mmCIF file of C-alpha atoms in Angstrom:
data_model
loop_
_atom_site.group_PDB
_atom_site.id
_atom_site.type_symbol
_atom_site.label_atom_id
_atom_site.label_comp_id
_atom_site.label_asym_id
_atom_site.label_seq_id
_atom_site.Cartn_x
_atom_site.Cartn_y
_atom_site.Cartn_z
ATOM 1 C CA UNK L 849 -122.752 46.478 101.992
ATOM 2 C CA UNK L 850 -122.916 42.710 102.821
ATOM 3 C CA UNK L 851 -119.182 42.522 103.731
ATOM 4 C CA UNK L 852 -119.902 45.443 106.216
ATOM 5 C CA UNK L 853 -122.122 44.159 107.879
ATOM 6 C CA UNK L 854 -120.376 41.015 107.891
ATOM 7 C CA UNK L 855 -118.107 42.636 109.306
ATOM 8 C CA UNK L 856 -120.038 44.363 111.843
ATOM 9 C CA UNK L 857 -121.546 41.273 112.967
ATOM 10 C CA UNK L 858 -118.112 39.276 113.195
ATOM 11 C CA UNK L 859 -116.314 42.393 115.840
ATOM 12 C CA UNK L 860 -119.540 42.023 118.158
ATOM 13 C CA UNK L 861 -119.682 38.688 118.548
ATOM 14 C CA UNK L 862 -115.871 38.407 119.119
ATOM 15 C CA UNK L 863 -116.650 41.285 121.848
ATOM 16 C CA UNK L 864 -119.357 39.345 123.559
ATOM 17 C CA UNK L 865 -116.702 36.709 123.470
ATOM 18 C CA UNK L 866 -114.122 38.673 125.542
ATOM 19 C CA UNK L 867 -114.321 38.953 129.485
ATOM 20 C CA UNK L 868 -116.233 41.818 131.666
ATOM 21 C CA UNK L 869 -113.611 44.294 133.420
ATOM 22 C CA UNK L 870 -114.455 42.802 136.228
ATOM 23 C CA UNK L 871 -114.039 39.290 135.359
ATOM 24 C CA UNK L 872 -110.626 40.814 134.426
ATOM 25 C CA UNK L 873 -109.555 42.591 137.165
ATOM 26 C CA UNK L 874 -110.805 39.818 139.190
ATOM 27 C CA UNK L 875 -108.407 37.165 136.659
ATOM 28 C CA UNK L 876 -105.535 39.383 137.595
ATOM 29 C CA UNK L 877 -105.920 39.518 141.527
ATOM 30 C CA UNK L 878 -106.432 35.707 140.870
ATOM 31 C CA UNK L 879 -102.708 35.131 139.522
ATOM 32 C CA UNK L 880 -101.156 37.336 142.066
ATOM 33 C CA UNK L 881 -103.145 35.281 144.964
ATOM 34 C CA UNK L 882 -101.825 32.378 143.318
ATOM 35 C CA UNK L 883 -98.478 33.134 143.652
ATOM 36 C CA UNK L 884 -98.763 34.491 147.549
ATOM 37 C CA UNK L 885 -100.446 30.937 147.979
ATOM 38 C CA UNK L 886 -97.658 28.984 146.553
ATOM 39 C CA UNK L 887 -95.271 30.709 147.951
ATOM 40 C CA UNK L 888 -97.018 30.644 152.136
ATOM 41 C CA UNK L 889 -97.144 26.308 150.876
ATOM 42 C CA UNK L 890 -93.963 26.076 149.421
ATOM 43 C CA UNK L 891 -95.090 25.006 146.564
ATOM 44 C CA UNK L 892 -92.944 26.032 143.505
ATOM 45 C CA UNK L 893 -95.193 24.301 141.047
ATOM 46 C CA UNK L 894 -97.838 27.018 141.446
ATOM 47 C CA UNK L 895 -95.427 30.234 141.868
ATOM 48 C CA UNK L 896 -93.759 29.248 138.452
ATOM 49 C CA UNK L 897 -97.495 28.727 136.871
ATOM 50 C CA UNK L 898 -97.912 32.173 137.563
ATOM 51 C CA UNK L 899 -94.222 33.547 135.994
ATOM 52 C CA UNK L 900 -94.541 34.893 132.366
ATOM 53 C CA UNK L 901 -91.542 33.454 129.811
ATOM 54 C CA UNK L 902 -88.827 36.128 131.024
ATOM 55 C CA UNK L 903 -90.096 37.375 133.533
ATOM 56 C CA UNK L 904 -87.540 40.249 135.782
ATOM 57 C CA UNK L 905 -88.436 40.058 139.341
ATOM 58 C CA UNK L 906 -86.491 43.959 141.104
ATOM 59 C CA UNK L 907 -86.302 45.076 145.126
ATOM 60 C CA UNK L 908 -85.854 48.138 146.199
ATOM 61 C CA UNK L 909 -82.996 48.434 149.399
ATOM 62 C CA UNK L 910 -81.086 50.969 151.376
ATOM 63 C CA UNK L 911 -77.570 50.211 152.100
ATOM 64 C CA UNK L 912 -76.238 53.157 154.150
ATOM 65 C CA UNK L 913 -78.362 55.612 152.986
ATOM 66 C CA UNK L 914 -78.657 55.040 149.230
ATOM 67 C CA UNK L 915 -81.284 53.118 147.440
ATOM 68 C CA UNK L 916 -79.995 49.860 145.871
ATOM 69 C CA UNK L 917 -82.158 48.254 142.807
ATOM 70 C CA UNK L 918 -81.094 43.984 143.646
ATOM 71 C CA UNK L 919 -82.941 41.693 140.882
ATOM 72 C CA UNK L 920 -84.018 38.519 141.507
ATOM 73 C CA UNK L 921 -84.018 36.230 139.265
ATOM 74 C CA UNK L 922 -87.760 33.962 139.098
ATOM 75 C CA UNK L 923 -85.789 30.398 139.052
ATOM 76 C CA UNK L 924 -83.870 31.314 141.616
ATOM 77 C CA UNK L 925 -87.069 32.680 144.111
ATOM 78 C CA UNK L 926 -88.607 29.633 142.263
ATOM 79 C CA UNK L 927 -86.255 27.365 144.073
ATOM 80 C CA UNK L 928 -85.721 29.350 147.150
ATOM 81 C CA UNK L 929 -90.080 28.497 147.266
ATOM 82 C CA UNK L 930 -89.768 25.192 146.945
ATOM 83 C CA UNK L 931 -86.707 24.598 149.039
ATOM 84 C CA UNK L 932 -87.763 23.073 152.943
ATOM 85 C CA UNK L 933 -87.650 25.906 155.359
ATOM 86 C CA UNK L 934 -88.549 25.667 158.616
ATOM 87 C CA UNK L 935 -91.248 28.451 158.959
ATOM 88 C CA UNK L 936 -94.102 29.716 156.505
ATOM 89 C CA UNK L 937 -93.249 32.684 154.110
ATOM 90 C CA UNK L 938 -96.800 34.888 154.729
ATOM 91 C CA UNK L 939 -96.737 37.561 152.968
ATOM 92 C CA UNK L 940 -100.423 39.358 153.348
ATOM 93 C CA UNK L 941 -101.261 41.760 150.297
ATOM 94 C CA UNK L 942 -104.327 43.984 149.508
ATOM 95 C CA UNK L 943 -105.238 45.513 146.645
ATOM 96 C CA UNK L 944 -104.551 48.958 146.238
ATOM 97 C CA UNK L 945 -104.604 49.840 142.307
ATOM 98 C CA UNK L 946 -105.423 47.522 139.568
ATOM 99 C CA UNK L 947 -105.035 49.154 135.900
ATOM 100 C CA UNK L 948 -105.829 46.982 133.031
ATOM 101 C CA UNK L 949 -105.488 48.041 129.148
ATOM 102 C CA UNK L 950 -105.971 44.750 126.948
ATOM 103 C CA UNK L 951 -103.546 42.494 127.740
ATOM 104 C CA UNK L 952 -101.556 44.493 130.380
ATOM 105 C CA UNK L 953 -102.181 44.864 133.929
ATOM 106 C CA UNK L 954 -100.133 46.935 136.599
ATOM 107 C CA UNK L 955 -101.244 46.596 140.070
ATOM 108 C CA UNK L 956 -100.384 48.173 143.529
ATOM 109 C CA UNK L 957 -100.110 45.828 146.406
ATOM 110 C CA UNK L 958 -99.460 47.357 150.035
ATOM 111 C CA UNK L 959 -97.910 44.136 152.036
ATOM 112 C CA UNK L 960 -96.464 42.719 155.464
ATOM 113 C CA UNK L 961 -94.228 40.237 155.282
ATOM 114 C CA UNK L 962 -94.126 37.396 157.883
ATOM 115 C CA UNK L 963 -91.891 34.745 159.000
ATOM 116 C CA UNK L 964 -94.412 32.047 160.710
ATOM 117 C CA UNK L 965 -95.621 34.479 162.966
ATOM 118 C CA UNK L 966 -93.178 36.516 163.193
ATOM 119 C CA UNK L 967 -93.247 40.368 161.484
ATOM 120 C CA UNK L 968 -90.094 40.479 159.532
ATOM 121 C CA UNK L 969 -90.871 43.691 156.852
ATOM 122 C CA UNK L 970 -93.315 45.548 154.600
ATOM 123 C CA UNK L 971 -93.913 47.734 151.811
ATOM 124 C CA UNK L 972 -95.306 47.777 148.471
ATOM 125 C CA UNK L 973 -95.142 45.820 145.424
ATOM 126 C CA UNK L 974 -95.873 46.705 141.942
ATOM 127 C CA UNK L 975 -96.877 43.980 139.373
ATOM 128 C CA UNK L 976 -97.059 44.057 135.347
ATOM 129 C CA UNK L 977 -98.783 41.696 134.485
ATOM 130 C CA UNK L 978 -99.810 40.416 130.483
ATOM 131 C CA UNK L 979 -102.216 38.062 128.844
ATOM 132 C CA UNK L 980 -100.734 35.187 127.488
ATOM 133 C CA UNK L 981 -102.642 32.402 126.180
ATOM 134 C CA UNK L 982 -102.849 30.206 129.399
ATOM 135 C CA UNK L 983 -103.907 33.916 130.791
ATOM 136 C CA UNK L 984 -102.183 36.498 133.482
ATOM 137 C CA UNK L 985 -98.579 35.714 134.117
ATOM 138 C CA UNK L 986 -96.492 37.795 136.527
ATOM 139 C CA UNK L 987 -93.707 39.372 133.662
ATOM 140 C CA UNK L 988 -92.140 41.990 136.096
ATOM 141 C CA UNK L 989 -92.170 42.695 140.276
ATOM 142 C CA UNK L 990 -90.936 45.253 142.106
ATOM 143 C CA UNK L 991 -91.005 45.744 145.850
ATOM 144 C CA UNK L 992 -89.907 47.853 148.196
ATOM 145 C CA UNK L 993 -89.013 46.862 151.987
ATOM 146 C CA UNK L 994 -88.877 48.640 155.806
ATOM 147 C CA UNK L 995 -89.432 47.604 158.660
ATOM 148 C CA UNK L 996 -90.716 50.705 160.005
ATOM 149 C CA UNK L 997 -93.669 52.974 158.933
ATOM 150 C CA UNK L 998 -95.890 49.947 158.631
ATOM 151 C CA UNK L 999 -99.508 49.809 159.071
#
C-alpha cells in the first residue's frame, strides 16, 4: 500500500511539473515565430536554433501541370538565411491549426510571402514539430506556393 501511494504521489507531482496546453501550444507558435524572425533578419543563428537534428524541409511546385515534391535541405536554407541579400525575406504566417500529442506538434500556417515589399507568393505550410530537450525544434516543413488565389 505504501509503494502505491508512493507511487501515486510521485506521477502527480511530475504532472504539476509539466506545462499547461496552452503554455504548449503557445511554446510551439514560439519556435515557428522564431524561425520567420530569423529568417525576415537574416540571421541564421536563430533559424538553425529552431531546426531539430535531421530535420527534412519539402515544397510543393507545378511544373507544367504536374505537382513536383523539391526538398530543401535546412543547411542549405540555413545559408541561403544568412547569406547578404539585398531585400528582406517577410514571410507573414497565422495560425490556422495547432495539434499537440506529448512531444509532437503539427501545425497549419496560411502565409504570404514577400520580397521587401514586394508580393512574390503564398500558400500554406505544414510543420511537425517534437520536444527535444532544449524544447520545440522544426523536424519537418512542407509548403505549398501560388501566386494566385491569395487572400
Amino acid at each position: 500500500m505504501k509503494h502505491l501511494l508512493l507511487a501515486a504521489l510521485l506521477l502527480s507531482a511530475a504532472g504539476a511539473t509539466a506545462q499547461t496546453p496552452a503554455a504548449e501550444t503557445e511554446a510551439v507558435k514560439q519556435t515557428i515565430r522564431n524561425f520567420f524572425d530569423g529568417m525576415r533578419k537574416g540571421d541564421s543563428t536563430l533559424v538553425r536554433s529552431t531546426i531539430a537534428p535531421g530535420a527534412v524541409f519539402h515544397t510543393l511546385a507545378a511544373r507544367n501541370g504536374t505537382t513536383q515534391l523539391r526538398t530543401e535541405t535546412p543547411s542549405d536554407f540555413v545559408k541561403a538565411v544568412g547569406t547578404p541579400h539585398k531585400e528582406v525575406w517577410d514571410e507573414r504566417i497565422t495560425f490556422d491549426k495547432v495539434l499537440i500529442d506529448a512531444n509532437l506538434a503539427s501545425v497549419w500556417t496560411p502565409y504570404e510571402f514577400y520580397i521587401g515589399s514586394t508580393f512574390s507568393h503564398c500558400g500554406y505550410n505544414s510543420f511537425q514539430l517534437v520536444k527535444l530537450a532544449d524544447g520545440w525544434k522544426i523536424a519537418h516543413v512542407i509548403d505549398t506556393r501560388r501566386k494566385e488565389k491569395c487572400k
